[in-house]
mmCIF file of C-alpha atoms in Angstrom:
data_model
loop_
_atom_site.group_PDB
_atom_site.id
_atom_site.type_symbol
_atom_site.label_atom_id
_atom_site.label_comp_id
_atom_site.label_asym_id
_atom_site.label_seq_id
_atom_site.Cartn_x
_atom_site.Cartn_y
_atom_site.Cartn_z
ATOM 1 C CA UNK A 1 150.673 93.177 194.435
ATOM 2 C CA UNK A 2 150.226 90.733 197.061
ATOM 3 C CA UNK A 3 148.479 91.872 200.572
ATOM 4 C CA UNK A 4 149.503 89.134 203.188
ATOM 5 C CA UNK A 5 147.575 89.195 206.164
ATOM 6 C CA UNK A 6 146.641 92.586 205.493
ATOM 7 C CA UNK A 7 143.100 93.521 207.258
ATOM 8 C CA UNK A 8 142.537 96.280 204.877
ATOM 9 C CA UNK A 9 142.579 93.603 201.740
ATOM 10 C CA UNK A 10 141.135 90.509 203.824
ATOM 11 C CA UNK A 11 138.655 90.914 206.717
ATOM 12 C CA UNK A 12 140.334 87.380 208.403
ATOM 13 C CA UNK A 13 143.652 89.642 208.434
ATOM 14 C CA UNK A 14 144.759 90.798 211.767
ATOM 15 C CA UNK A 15 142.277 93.748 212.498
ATOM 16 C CA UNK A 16 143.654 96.981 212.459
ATOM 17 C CA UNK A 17 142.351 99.187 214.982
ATOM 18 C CA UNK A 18 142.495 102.229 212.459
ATOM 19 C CA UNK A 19 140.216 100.291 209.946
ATOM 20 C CA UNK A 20 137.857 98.893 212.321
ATOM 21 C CA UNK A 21 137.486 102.759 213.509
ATOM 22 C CA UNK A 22 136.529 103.585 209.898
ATOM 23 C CA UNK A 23 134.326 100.629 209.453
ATOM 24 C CA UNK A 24 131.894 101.705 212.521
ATOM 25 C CA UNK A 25 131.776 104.946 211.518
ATOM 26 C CA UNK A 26 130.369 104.006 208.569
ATOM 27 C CA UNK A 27 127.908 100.835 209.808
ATOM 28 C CA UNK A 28 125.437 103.100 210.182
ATOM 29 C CA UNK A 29 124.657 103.693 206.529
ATOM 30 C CA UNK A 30 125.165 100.074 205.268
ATOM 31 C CA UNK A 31 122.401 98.735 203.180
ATOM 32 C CA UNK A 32 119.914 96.500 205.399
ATOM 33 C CA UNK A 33 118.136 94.282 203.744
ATOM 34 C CA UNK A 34 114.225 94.230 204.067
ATOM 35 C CA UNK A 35 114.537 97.977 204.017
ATOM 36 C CA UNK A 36 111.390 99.803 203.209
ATOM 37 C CA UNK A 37 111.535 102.109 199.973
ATOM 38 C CA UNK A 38 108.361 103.582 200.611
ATOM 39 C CA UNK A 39 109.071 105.100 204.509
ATOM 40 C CA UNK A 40 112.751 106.220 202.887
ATOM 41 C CA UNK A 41 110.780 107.891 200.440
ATOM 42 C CA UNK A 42 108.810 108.957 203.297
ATOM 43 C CA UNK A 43 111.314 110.471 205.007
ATOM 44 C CA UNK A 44 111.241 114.556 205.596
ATOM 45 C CA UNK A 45 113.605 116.231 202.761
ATOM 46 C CA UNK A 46 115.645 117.673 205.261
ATOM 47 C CA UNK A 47 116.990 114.597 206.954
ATOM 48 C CA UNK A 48 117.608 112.834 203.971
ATOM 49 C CA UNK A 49 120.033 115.732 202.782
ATOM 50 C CA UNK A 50 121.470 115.280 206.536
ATOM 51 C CA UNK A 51 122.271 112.043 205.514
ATOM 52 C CA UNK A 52 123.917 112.526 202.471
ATOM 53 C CA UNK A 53 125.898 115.094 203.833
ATOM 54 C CA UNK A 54 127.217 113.180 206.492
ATOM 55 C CA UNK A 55 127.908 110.102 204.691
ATOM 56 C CA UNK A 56 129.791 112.677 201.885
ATOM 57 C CA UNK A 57 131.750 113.982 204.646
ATOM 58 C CA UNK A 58 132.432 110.690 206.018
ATOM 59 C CA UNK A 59 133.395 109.610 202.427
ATOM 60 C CA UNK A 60 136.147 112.388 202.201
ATOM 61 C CA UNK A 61 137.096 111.571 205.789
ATOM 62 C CA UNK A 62 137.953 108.038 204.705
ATOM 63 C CA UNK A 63 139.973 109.520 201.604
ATOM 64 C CA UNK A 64 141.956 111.591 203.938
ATOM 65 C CA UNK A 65 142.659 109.150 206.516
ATOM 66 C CA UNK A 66 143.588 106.326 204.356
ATOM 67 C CA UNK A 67 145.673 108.539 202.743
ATOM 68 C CA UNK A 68 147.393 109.376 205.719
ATOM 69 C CA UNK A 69 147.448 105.773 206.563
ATOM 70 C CA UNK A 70 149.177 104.302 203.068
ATOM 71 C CA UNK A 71 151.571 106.927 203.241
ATOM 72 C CA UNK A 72 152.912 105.504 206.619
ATOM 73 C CA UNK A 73 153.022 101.833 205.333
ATOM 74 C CA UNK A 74 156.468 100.501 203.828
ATOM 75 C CA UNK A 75 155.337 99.603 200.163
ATOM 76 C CA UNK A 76 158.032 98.796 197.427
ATOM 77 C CA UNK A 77 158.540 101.314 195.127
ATOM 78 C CA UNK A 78 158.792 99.711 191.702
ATOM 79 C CA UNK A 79 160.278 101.432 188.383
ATOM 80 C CA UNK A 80 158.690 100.536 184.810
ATOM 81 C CA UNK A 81 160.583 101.775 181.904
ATOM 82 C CA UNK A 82 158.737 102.052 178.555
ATOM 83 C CA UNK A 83 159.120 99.419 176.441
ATOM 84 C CA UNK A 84 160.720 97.517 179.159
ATOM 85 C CA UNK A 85 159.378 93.401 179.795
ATOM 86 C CA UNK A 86 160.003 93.576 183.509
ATOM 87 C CA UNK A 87 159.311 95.850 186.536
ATOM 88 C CA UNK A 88 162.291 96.493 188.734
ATOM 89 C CA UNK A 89 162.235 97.537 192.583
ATOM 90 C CA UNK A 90 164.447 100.408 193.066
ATOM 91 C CA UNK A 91 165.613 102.334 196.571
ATOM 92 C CA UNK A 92 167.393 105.049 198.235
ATOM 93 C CA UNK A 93 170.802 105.729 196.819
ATOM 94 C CA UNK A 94 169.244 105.001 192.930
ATOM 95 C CA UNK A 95 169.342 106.931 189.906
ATOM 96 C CA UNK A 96 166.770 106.825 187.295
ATOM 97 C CA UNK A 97 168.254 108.339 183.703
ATOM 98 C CA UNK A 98 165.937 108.159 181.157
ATOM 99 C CA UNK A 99 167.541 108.719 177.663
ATOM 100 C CA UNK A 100 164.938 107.401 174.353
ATOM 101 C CA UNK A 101 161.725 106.490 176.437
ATOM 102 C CA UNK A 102 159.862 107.767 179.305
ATOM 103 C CA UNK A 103 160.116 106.141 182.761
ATOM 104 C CA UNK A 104 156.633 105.288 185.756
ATOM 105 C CA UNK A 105 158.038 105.337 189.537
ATOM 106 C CA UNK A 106 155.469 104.368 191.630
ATOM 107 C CA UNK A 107 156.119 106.269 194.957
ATOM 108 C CA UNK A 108 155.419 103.492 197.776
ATOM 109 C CA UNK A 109 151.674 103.948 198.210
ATOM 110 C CA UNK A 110 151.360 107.205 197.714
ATOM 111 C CA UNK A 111 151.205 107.780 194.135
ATOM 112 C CA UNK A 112 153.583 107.820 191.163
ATOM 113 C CA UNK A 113 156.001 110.124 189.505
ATOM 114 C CA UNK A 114 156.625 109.977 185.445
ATOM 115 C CA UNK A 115 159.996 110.590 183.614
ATOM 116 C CA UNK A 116 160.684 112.260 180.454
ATOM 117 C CA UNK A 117 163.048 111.484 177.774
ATOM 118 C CA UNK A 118 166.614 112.539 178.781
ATOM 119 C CA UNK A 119 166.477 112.976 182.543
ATOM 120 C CA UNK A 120 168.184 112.558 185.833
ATOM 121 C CA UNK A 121 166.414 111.374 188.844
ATOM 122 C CA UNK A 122 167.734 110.221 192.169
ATOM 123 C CA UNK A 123 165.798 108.633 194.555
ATOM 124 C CA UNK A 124 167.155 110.128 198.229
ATOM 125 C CA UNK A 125 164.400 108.810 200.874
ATOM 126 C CA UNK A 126 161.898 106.230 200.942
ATOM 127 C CA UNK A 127 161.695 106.270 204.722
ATOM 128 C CA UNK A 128 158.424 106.249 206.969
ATOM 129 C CA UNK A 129 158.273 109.864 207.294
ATOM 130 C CA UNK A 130 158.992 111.437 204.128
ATOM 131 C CA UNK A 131 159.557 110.594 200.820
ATOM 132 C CA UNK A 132 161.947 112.514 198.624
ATOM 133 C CA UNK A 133 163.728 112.678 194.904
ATOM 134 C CA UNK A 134 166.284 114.847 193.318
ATOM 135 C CA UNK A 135 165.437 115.787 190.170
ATOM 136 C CA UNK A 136 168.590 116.818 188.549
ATOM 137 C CA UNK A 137 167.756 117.795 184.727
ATOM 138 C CA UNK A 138 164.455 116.736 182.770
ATOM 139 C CA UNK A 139 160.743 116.729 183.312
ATOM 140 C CA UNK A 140 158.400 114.859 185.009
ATOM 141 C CA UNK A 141 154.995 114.513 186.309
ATOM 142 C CA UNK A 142 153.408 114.154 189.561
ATOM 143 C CA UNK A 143 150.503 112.708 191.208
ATOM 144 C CA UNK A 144 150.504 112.121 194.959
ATOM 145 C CA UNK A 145 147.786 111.852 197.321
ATOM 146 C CA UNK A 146 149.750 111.956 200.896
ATOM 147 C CA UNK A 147 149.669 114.188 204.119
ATOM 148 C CA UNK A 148 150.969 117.751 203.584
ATOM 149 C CA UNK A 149 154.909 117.858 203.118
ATOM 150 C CA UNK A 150 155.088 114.335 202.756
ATOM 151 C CA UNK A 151 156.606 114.195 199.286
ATOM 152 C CA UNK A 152 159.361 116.578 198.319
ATOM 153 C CA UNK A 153 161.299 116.625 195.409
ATOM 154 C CA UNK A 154 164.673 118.911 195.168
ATOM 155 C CA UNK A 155 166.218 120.829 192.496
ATOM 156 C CA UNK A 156 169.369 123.137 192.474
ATOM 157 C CA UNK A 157 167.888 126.402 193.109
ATOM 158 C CA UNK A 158 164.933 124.724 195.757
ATOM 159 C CA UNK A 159 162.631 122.151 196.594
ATOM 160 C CA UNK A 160 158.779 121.783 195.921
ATOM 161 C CA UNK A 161 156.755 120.135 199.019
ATOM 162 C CA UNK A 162 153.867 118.663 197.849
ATOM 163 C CA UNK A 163 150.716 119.493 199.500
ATOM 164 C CA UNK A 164 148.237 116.889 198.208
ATOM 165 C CA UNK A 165 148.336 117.222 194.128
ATOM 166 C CA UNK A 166 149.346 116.782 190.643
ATOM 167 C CA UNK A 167 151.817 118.775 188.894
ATOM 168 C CA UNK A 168 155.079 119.085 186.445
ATOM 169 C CA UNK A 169 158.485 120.021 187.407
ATOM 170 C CA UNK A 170 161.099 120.814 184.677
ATOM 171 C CA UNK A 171 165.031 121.501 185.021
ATOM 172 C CA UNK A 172 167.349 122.716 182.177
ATOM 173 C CA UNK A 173 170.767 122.389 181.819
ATOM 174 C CA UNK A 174 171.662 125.198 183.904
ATOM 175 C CA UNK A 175 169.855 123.886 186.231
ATOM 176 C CA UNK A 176 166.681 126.404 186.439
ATOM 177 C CA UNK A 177 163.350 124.840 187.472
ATOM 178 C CA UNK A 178 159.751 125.912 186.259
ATOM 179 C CA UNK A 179 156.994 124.715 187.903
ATOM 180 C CA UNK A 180 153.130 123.776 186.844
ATOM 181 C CA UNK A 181 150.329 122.829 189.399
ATOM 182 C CA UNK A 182 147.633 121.110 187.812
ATOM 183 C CA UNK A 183 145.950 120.275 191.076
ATOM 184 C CA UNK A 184 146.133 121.015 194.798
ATOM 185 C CA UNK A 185 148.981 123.091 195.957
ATOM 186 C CA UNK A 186 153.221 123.074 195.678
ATOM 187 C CA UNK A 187 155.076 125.015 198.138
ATOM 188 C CA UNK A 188 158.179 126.034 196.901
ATOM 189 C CA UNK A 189 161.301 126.467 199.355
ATOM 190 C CA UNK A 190 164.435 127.987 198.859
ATOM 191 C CA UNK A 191 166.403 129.830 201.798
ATOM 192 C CA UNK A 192 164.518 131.363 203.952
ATOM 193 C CA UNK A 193 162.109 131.775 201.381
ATOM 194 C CA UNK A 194 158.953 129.987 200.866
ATOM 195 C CA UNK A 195 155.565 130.782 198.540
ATOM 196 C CA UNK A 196 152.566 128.671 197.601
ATOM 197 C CA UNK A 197 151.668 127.877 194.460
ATOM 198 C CA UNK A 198 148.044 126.714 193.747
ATOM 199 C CA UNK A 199 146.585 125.214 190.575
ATOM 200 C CA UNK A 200 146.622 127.001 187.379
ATOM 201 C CA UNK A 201 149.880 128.490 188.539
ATOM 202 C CA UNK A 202 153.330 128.389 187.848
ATOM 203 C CA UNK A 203 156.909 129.731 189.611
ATOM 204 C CA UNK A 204 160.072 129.519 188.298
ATOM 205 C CA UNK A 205 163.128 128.084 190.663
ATOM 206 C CA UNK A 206 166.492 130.025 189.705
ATOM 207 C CA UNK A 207 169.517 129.050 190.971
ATOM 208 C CA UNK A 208 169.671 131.649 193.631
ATOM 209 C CA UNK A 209 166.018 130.803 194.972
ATOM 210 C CA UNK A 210 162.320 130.658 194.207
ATOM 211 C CA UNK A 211 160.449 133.307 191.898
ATOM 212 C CA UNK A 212 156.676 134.569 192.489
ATOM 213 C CA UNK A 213 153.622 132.322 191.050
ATOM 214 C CA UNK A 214 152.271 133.269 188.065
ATOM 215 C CA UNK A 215 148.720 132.156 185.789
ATOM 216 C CA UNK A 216 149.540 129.358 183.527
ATOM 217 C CA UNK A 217 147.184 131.430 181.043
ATOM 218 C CA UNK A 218 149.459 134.680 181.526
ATOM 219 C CA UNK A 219 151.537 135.998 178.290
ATOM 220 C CA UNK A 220 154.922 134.682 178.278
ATOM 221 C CA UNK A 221 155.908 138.620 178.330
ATOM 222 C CA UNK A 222 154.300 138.706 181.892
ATOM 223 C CA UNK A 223 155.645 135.709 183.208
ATOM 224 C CA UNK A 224 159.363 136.671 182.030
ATOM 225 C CA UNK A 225 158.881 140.372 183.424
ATOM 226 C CA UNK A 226 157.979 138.901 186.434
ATOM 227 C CA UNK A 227 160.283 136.749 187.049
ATOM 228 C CA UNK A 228 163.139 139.710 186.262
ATOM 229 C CA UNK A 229 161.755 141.972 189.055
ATOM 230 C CA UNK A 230 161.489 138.559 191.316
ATOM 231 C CA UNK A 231 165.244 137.717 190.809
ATOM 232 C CA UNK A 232 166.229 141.196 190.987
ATOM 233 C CA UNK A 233 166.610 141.758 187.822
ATOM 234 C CA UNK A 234 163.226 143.948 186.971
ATOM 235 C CA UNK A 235 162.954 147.284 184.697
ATOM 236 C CA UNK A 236 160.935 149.735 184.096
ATOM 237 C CA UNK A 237 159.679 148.073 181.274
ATOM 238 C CA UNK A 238 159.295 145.101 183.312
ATOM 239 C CA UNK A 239 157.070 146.823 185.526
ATOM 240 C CA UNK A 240 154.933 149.062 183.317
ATOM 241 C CA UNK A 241 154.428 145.169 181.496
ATOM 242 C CA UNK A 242 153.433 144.123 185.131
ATOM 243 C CA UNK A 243 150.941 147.232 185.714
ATOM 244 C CA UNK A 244 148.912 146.339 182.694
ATOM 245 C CA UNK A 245 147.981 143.351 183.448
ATOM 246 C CA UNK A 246 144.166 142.200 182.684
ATOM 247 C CA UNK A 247 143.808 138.480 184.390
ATOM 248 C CA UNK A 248 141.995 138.854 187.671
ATOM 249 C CA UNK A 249 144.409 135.625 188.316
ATOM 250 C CA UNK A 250 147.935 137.995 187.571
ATOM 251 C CA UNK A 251 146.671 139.765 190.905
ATOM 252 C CA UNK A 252 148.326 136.880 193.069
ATOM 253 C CA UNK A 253 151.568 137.838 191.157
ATOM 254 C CA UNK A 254 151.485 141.493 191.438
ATOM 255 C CA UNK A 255 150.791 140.956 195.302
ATOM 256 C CA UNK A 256 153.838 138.545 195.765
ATOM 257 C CA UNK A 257 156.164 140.954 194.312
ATOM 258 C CA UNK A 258 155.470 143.657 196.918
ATOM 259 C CA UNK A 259 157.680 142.887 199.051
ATOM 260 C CA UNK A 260 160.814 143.010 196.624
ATOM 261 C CA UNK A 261 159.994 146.367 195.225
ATOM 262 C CA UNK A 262 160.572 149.507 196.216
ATOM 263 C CA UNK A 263 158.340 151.826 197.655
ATOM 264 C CA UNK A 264 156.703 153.493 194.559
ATOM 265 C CA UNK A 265 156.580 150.397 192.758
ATOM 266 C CA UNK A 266 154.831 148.922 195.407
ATOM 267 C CA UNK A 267 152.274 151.636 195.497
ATOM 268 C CA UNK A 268 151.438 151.074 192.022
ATOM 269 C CA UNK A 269 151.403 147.426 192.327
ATOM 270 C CA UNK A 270 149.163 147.497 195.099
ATOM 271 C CA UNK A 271 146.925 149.717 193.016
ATOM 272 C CA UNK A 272 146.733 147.386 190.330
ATOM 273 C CA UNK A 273 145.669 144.910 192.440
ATOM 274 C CA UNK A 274 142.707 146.088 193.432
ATOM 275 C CA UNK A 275 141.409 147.399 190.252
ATOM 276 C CA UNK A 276 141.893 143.033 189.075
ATOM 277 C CA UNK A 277 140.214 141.968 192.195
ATOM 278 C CA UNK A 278 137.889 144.320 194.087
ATOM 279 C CA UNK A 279 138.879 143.481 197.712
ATOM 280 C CA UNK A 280 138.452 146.045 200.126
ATOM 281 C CA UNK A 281 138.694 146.884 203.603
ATOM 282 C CA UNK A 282 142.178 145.901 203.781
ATOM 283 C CA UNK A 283 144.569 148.563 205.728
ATOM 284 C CA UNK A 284 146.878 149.653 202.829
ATOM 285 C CA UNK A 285 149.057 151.774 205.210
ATOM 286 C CA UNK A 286 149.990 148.216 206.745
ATOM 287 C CA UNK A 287 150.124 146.355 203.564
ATOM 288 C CA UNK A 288 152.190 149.384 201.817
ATOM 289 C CA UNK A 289 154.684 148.935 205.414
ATOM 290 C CA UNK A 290 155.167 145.159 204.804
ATOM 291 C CA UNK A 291 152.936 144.563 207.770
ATOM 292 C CA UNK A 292 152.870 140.423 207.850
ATOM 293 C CA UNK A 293 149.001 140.306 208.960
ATOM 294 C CA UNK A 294 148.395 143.008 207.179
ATOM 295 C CA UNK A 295 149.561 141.334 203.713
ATOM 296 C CA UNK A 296 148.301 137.815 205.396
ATOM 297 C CA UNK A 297 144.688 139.225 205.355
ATOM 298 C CA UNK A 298 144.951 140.239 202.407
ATOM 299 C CA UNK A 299 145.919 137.683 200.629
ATOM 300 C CA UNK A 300 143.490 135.318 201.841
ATOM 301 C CA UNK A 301 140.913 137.827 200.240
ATOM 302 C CA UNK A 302 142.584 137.880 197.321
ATOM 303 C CA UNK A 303 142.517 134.201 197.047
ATOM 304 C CA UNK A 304 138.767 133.603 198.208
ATOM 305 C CA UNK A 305 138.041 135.960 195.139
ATOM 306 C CA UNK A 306 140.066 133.676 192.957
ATOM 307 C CA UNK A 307 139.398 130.021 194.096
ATOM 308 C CA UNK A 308 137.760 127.374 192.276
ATOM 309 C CA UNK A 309 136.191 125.144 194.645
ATOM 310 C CA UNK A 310 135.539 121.555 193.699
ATOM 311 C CA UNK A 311 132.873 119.305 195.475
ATOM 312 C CA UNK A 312 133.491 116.348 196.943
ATOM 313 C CA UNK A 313 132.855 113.644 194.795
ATOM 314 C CA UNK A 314 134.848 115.449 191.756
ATOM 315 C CA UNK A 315 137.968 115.276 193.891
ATOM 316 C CA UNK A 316 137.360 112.404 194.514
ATOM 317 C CA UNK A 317 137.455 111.395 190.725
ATOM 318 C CA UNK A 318 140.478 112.804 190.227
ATOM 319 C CA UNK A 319 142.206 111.087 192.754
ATOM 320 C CA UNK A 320 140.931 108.198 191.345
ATOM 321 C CA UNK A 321 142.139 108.727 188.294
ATOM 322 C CA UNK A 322 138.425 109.092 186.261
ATOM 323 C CA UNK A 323 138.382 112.673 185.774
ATOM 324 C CA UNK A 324 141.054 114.921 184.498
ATOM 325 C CA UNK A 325 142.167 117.867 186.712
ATOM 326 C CA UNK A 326 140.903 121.517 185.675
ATOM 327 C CA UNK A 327 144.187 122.565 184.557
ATOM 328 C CA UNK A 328 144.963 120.116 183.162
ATOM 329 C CA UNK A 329 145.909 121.638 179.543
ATOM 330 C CA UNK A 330 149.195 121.176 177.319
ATOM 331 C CA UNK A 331 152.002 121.855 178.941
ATOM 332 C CA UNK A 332 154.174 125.268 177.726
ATOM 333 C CA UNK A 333 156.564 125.766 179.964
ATOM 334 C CA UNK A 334 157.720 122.263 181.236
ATOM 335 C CA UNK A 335 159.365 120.250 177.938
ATOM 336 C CA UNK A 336 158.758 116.757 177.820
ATOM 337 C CA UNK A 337 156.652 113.507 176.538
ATOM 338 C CA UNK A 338 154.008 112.458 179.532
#
């Protein structure tokens, strides 16, 4: 790809006062030549980790503002087809079908989407502030580094609004979507309805709206039974299956079915919940009346119990592509060749 007069690619470019921001941020920890080893060496422990620490945070700065900064450029978005010769440019109003071979999309700047065999992809906005597909039966796979609710793809029962992340979106025939987060976050929107789904989860998208996430290492059994009380369609089977769960992880399930269960249920559920996870100090009178910073609180305990934080520099791997994501494992839900 060809950068003409771009500053970012060629310092004799026309300077771009975002760049040139970045730049003297960071001219304080260029290498100087001359520099003595010995006084760095020197140098008391503590301000040497200040160092690093800023320069790390400076690092991830950078990531996040040229992120922010692609996304808002007008890039081409180009279409390879596997076993194709050429590379096409494609646009708003396009379809992409895939039928024997899989299919790359590279999403303007921001990252790329990949097709499976025997699917149905329209391309619906490729504007300056959002991006946005249609994926109408199939698989695919995607990995997009862009501001929050940037990207957005659509299905028939809701969309998913990418919130920085990798993950796989599949549609059947009658049109029900199942969702995978490998990395990062996916909020899924249907209605008036909208829940987050982090990575190592899943959610199913029905055609009547969005489900509740669930562990991508949870039993099929659970999944399903959640997903019947979630649609409406729960029984007691489906919620004694529920009860006995064992995955500290099936806690973020069990809590985003309480408010679509009845009171009882919900007492058990909430139960449940705290046996997987051990948060306390919560007001359960509040969170057993559907009190919304009540349930807000504690759900942001539940998931501080739960995260997996990553350091800096291995998210900053993956996003360049050197390190596989930590869920990363064989798809079982979403059908497809990636």
């Amino acid at each position: 790809m060809k950068h003409t007069d771009d500053y970012l690619w060629d310092p004799a470019g026309t300077p771009d006062p975002a760049i040139q921001s970045l730049e003297n941020a960071l001219r304080q920890y260029r290498y100087q030549p001359g520099e003595s080893t010995p006084e760095l060496q020197a140098e008391p422990r503590r301000r040497r980790w200040g160092r690093l620490v800023a320069l790390a945070a400076a690092l991830t700065l950078a990531m996040g503002l040229g992120a922010a900064w692609l996304a808002m450029r007008p890039q081409p978005w180009l279409l390879a087809v596997e076993g194709g010769a050429s590379v096409k440019q494609v646009g708003e109003g396009e379809v992409v079908i895939t039928e024997g071979g899989t299919a790359t999309l590279s999403v303007g700047s921001i990252g790329e989407v990949v097709v499976s065999p025997g699917s149905e992809l329209a391309i619906v906005d490729t504007g300056s502030t959002s991006h946005r597909l249609a994926l109408r039966r199939g698989s695919l796979r995607a990995r997009i580094w862009a501001p929050p609710r940037f990207f957005i793809v659509d299905t028939p029962g809701g969309s998913a609004v990418d919130l920085g992340c990798i993950y796989l979106l599949h549609v059947d025939d009658a049109g029900v979507g199942t969702l995978e987060v490998q990395h990062g976050g996916v909020e899924l929107v249907s209605g008036g309805r909208r829940i987050t789904v982090l990575a190592g989860m899943g959610a199913t998208i029905g055609p009547d709206g969005v489900g509740v996430p669930w562990s991508l290492v949870s039993p099929p059994e659970f999944r399903r039974a959640a997903d019947h009380v979630a649609f409406g369609q729960g029984t007691a089977a489906d919620i004694d299956m529920l009860v006995a769960a064992v995955d500290s992880r099936e806690a973020v399930t069990l809590y985003h079915l309480l408010p679509l269960v009845d009171d009882a249920t919900r007492e058990r559920l909430i139960e449940r919940t705290l046996d997987l996870t051990g948060t306390a100090g919560f007001r359960r009178d509040a969170v057993m009346a559907l009190d919304s910073l009540a349930l807000a609180n504690w759900h942001d305990a539940i998931e501080s119990k739960l995260a997996t934080r990553k350091s800096w520099w291995q998210e900053a791997l993956i996003r360049l592509n050197l390190a596989k994501p930590q869920w990363a494992i064989p798809a079982k839900v979403v059908r497809g060749k990636y």
